[in-house]
Amino acid sequence: DIQMTQSPPSLSASLGDKVTITCQASQNINKYIAWYQQKPGKAPRQLIRYTSTLVSGTPSRFSGSGSGRDYSFSISNVESEDIASYYCLQYDNLPTFGAGTKLELK
Amino acid sequence: EVQLVETGGGLVQPGRSLKLSCVASGFTFSSYWMYWIRQAPGKGLEWVSSINTDGGSTYYPDSVKGRFTISRDNAENTVYLQMNSLRSEDTATYYCANNYGGPFAYWGQGTLVTVSS
């Protein structure tokens, strides 16, 4: 099974900051990674698929990059509505999620 | 509009069974894989099962293999999760999702399963 190591577990940012979350796979996942946002009490919402493709409705301040085993997800100009937990998902093989990153306001 | 509505959650004793349902609308259900994912209280997301378009192929992680069974009825636009031999560690909100437009693209609102005596 492919393991996804997501970091950091939590992040504190000010409005307008740029933040970056990383996920490292235990093996090459061929860019088959997606990123999700989850707000308390709500279902996760897909933001990015196939490393860097923004899903319809995802603001352009969100971005993704990477290859091989190493991937990153960034939010430029953090807004208050971005306060949430974020998860990576690899779908190159049987799906596995990262452990999540909780983004809080500083 | 794509909609996924899960039902069937509740309180169940350890060792007992429960069957979850997820009714889909807004897309051609029979053309897309379906998934179940769970989230224990205060914890992260865990993939639970996948099923292909005709139900002929199913997949599970080791944590539920042999206890959970995913199935689908394309005529009823419904995917099911039969959960047997339930344990306290199966307590979670269970979500169904599809791959309409991408992997795990759309999610339902979830249904809570509590395993406790």
mmCIF file with all atom_site columns, N, CA and C in Angstrom, chain A residues 34 36 38 42-44 46 49 87 89 91 94-95 97 99, chain B residues 37 39 43-45 47 59 95 101-105 107-108:
data_model
loop_
_atom_site.group_PDB
_atom_site.id
_atom_site.type_symbol
_atom_site.label_atom_id
_atom_site.label_alt_id
_atom_site.label_comp_id
_atom_site.label_asym_id
_atom_site.label_entity_id
_atom_site.label_seq_id
_atom_site.pdbx_PDB_ins_code
_atom_site.Cartn_x
_atom_site.Cartn_y
_atom_site.Cartn_z
_atom_site.occupancy
_atom_site.B_iso_or_equiv
_atom_site.pdbx_formal_charge
_atom_site.auth_seq_id
_atom_site.auth_comp_id
_atom_site.auth_asym_id
_atom_site.auth_atom_id
_atom_site.pdbx_PDB_model_num
ATOM 1  N N  . ALA A 1 34  ? -4.727  14.399 -5.530  1.00 0.00 ? 34  ALA A N  1
ATOM 2  C CA . ALA A 1 34  ? -5.785  15.405 -5.446  1.00 0.00 ? 34  ALA A CA 1
ATOM 3  C C  . ALA A 1 34  ? -5.722  16.049 -4.068  1.00 0.00 ? 34  ALA A C  1
ATOM 4  N N  . TYR A 1 36  ? -8.065  18.264 -1.066  1.00 0.00 ? 36  TYR A N  1
ATOM 5  C CA . TYR A 1 36  ? -9.418  18.502 -0.589  1.00 0.00 ? 36  TYR A CA 1
ATOM 6  C C  . TYR A 1 36  ? -9.398  19.501 0.569   1.00 0.00 ? 36  TYR A C  1
ATOM 7  N N  . GLN A 1 38  ? -11.774 20.687 3.869   1.00 0.00 ? 38  GLN A N  1
ATOM 8  C CA . GLN A 1 38  ? -12.903 20.300 4.702   1.00 0.00 ? 38  GLN A CA 1
ATOM 9  C C  . GLN A 1 38  ? -13.100 21.306 5.820   1.00 0.00 ? 38  GLN A C  1
ATOM 10 N N  . LYS A 1 42  ? -18.721 19.577 7.720   1.00 0.00 ? 42  LYS A N  1
ATOM 11 C CA . LYS A 1 42  ? -19.044 19.491 6.291   1.00 0.00 ? 42  LYS A CA 1
ATOM 12 C C  . LYS A 1 42  ? -18.267 18.365 5.629   1.00 0.00 ? 42  LYS A C  1
ATOM 13 N N  . ALA A 1 43  ? -18.752 17.928 4.474   1.00 0.00 ? 43  ALA A N  1
ATOM 14 C CA . ALA A 1 43  ? -18.022 16.953 3.681   1.00 0.00 ? 43  ALA A CA 1
ATOM 15 C C  . ALA A 1 43  ? -16.831 17.618 3.005   1.00 0.00 ? 43  ALA A C  1
ATOM 16 N N  . PRO A 1 44  ? -15.797 16.847 2.725   1.00 0.00 ? 44  PRO A N  1
ATOM 17 C CA . PRO A 1 44  ? -14.665 17.404 1.974   1.00 0.00 ? 44  PRO A CA 1
ATOM 18 C C  . PRO A 1 44  ? -15.098 17.869 0.592   1.00 0.00 ? 44  PRO A C  1
ATOM 19 N N  . GLN A 1 46  ? -13.394 18.748 -3.228  1.00 0.00 ? 46  GLN A N  1
ATOM 20 C CA . GLN A 1 46  ? -12.199 18.627 -4.048  1.00 0.00 ? 46  GLN A CA 1
ATOM 21 C C  . GLN A 1 46  ? -11.819 19.987 -4.607  1.00 0.00 ? 46  GLN A C  1
ATOM 22 N N  . ARG A 1 49  ? -7.106  18.290 -8.805  1.00 0.00 ? 49  ARG A N  1
ATOM 23 C CA . ARG A 1 49  ? -6.883  16.900 -9.176  1.00 0.00 ? 49  ARG A CA 1
ATOM 24 C C  . ARG A 1 49  ? -5.698  16.815 -10.130 1.00 0.00 ? 49  ARG A C  1
ATOM 25 N N  . TYR A 1 87  ? -6.531  17.959 2.932   1.00 0.00 ? 87  TYR A N  1
ATOM 26 C CA . TYR A 1 87  ? -6.060  16.584 2.804   1.00 0.00 ? 87  TYR A CA 1
ATOM 27 C C  . TYR A 1 87  ? -5.568  16.324 1.389   1.00 0.00 ? 87  TYR A C  1
ATOM 28 N N  . LEU A 1 89  ? -4.754  13.210 -1.395  1.00 0.00 ? 89  LEU A N  1
ATOM 29 C CA . LEU A 1 89  ? -5.219  11.867 -1.726  1.00 0.00 ? 89  LEU A CA 1
ATOM 30 C C  . LEU A 1 89  ? -4.421  11.374 -2.919  1.00 0.00 ? 89  LEU A C  1
ATOM 31 N N  . TYR A 1 91  ? -4.238  8.565  -5.876  1.00 0.00 ? 91  TYR A N  1
ATOM 32 C CA . TYR A 1 91  ? -5.156  7.608  -6.513  1.00 0.00 ? 91  TYR A CA 1
ATOM 33 C C  . TYR A 1 91  ? -4.452  6.876  -7.659  1.00 0.00 ? 91  TYR A C  1
ATOM 34 N N  . LEU A 1 94  ? -4.545  1.733  -4.932  1.00 0.00 ? 94  LEU A N  1
ATOM 35 C CA . LEU A 1 94  ? -5.626  1.823  -3.950  1.00 0.00 ? 94  LEU A CA 1
ATOM 36 C C  . LEU A 1 94  ? -5.489  3.149  -3.207  1.00 0.00 ? 94  LEU A C  1
ATOM 37 N N  . PRO A 1 95  ? -6.599  3.901  -3.104  1.00 0.00 ? 95  PRO A N  1
ATOM 38 C CA . PRO A 1 95  ? -6.485  5.277  -2.598  1.00 0.00 ? 95  PRO A CA 1
ATOM 39 C C  . PRO A 1 95  ? -6.028  5.371  -1.158  1.00 0.00 ? 95  PRO A C  1
ATOM 40 N N  . PHE A 1 97  ? -5.274  8.616  1.827   1.00 0.00 ? 97  PHE A N  1
ATOM 41 C CA . PHE A 1 97  ? -5.273  10.025 2.176   1.00 0.00 ? 97  PHE A CA 1
ATOM 42 C C  . PHE A 1 97  ? -4.073  10.358 3.061   1.00 0.00 ? 97  PHE A C  1
ATOM 43 N N  . ALA A 1 99  ? -2.692  12.590 6.329   1.00 0.00 ? 99  ALA A N  1
ATOM 44 C CA . ALA A 1 99  ? -3.290  12.728 7.666   1.00 0.00 ? 99  ALA A CA 1
ATOM 45 C C  . ALA A 1 99  ? -3.998  14.054 7.879   1.00 0.00 ? 99  ALA A C  1
ATOM 46 N N  . ILE B 2 37  ? -15.977 6.377  2.047   1.00 0.00 ? 37  ILE B N  1
ATOM 47 C CA . ILE B 2 37  ? -14.875 6.922  2.840   1.00 0.00 ? 37  ILE B CA 1
ATOM 48 C C  . ILE B 2 37  ? -15.433 7.193  4.243   1.00 0.00 ? 37  ILE B C  1
ATOM 49 N N  . GLN B 2 39  ? -14.686 8.851  8.393   1.00 0.00 ? 39  GLN B N  1
ATOM 50 C CA . GLN B 2 39  ? -13.916 9.784  9.210   1.00 0.00 ? 39  GLN B CA 1
ATOM 51 C C  . GLN B 2 39  ? -14.333 9.603  10.658  1.00 0.00 ? 39  GLN B C  1
ATOM 52 N N  . LYS B 2 43  ? -10.835 12.877 13.596  1.00 0.00 ? 43  LYS B N  1
ATOM 53 C CA . LYS B 2 43  ? -9.699  12.263 12.899  1.00 0.00 ? 43  LYS B CA 1
ATOM 54 C C  . LYS B 2 43  ? -9.738  12.562 11.399  1.00 0.00 ? 43  LYS B C  1
ATOM 55 N N  . GLY B 2 44  ? -8.808  11.948 10.673  1.00 0.00 ? 44  GLY B N  1
ATOM 56 C CA . GLY B 2 44  ? -8.702  12.182 9.245   1.00 0.00 ? 44  GLY B CA 1
ATOM 57 C C  . GLY B 2 44  ? -9.582  11.255 8.423   1.00 0.00 ? 44  GLY B C  1
ATOM 58 N N  . LEU B 2 45  ? -9.398  11.321 7.116   1.00 0.00 ? 45  LEU B N  1
ATOM 59 C CA . LEU B 2 45  ? -10.205 10.561 6.170   1.00 0.00 ? 45  LEU B CA 1
ATOM 60 C C  . LEU B 2 45  ? -9.574  9.200  5.897   1.00 0.00 ? 45  LEU B C  1
ATOM 61 N N  . TRP B 2 47  ? -10.189 5.870  3.244   1.00 0.00 ? 47  TRP B N  1
ATOM 62 C CA . TRP B 2 47  ? -10.914 5.177  2.175   1.00 0.00 ? 47  TRP B CA 1
ATOM 63 C C  . TRP B 2 47  ? -11.358 3.807  2.680   1.00 0.00 ? 47  TRP B C  1
ATOM 64 N N  . TYR B 2 59  ? -13.002 -3.246 -4.095  1.00 0.00 ? 59  TYR B N  1
ATOM 65 C CA . TYR B 2 59  ? -11.708 -3.100 -3.455  1.00 0.00 ? 59  TYR B CA 1
ATOM 66 C C  . TYR B 2 59  ? -11.897 -2.585 -2.031  1.00 0.00 ? 59  TYR B C  1
ATOM 67 N N  . TYR B 2 95  ? -19.060 8.578  4.344   1.00 0.00 ? 95  TYR B N  1
ATOM 68 C CA . TYR B 2 95  ? -19.404 9.349  3.166   1.00 0.00 ? 95  TYR B CA 1
ATOM 69 C C  . TYR B 2 95  ? -19.366 8.451  1.929   1.00 0.00 ? 95  TYR B C  1
ATOM 70 N N  . GLY B 2 101 ? -15.989 13.496 -13.076 1.00 0.00 ? 101 GLY B N  1
ATOM 71 C CA . GLY B 2 101 ? -15.133 14.660 -13.258 1.00 0.00 ? 101 GLY B CA 1
ATOM 72 C C  . GLY B 2 101 ? -13.834 14.581 -12.506 1.00 0.00 ? 101 GLY B C  1
ATOM 73 N N  . GLY B 2 102 ? -13.553 13.460 -11.860 1.00 0.00 ? 102 GLY B N  1
ATOM 74 C CA . GLY B 2 102 ? -12.301 13.325 -11.134 1.00 0.00 ? 102 GLY B CA 1
ATOM 75 C C  . GLY B 2 102 ? -12.481 12.390 -9.972  1.00 0.00 ? 102 GLY B C  1
ATOM 76 N N  . PRO B 2 103 ? -11.377 11.954 -9.374  1.00 0.00 ? 103 PRO B N  1
ATOM 77 C CA . PRO B 2 103 ? -11.463 10.987 -8.281  1.00 0.00 ? 103 PRO B CA 1
ATOM 78 C C  . PRO B 2 103 ? -12.126 11.601 -7.051  1.00 0.00 ? 103 PRO B C  1
ATOM 79 N N  . PHE B 2 104 ? -13.065 10.895 -6.450  1.00 0.00 ? 104 PHE B N  1
ATOM 80 C CA . PHE B 2 104 ? -13.729 11.372 -5.241  1.00 0.00 ? 104 PHE B CA 1
ATOM 81 C C  . PHE B 2 104 ? -14.159 12.823 -5.448  1.00 0.00 ? 104 PHE B C  1
ATOM 82 N N  . ALA B 2 105 ? -14.793 13.092 -6.596  1.00 0.00 ? 105 ALA B N  1
ATOM 83 C CA . ALA B 2 105 ? -15.105 14.465 -6.968  1.00 0.00 ? 105 ALA B CA 1
ATOM 84 C C  . ALA B 2 105 ? -16.258 15.042 -6.161  1.00 0.00 ? 105 ALA B C  1
ATOM 85 N N  . TRP B 2 107 ? -19.138 14.426 -2.975  1.00 0.00 ? 107 TRP B N  1
ATOM 86 C CA . TRP B 2 107 ? -19.354 13.701 -1.736  1.00 0.00 ? 107 TRP B CA 1
ATOM 87 C C  . TRP B 2 107 ? -20.771 13.958 -1.225  1.00 0.00 ? 107 TRP B C  1
ATOM 88 N N  . GLY B 2 108 ? -21.310 12.963 -0.527  1.00 0.00 ? 108 GLY B N  1
ATOM 89 C CA . GLY B 2 108 ? -22.556 13.179 0.181   1.00 0.00 ? 108 GLY B CA 1
ATOM 90 C C  . GLY B 2 108 ? -22.306 13.906 1.491   1.00 0.00 ? 108 GLY B C  1
#
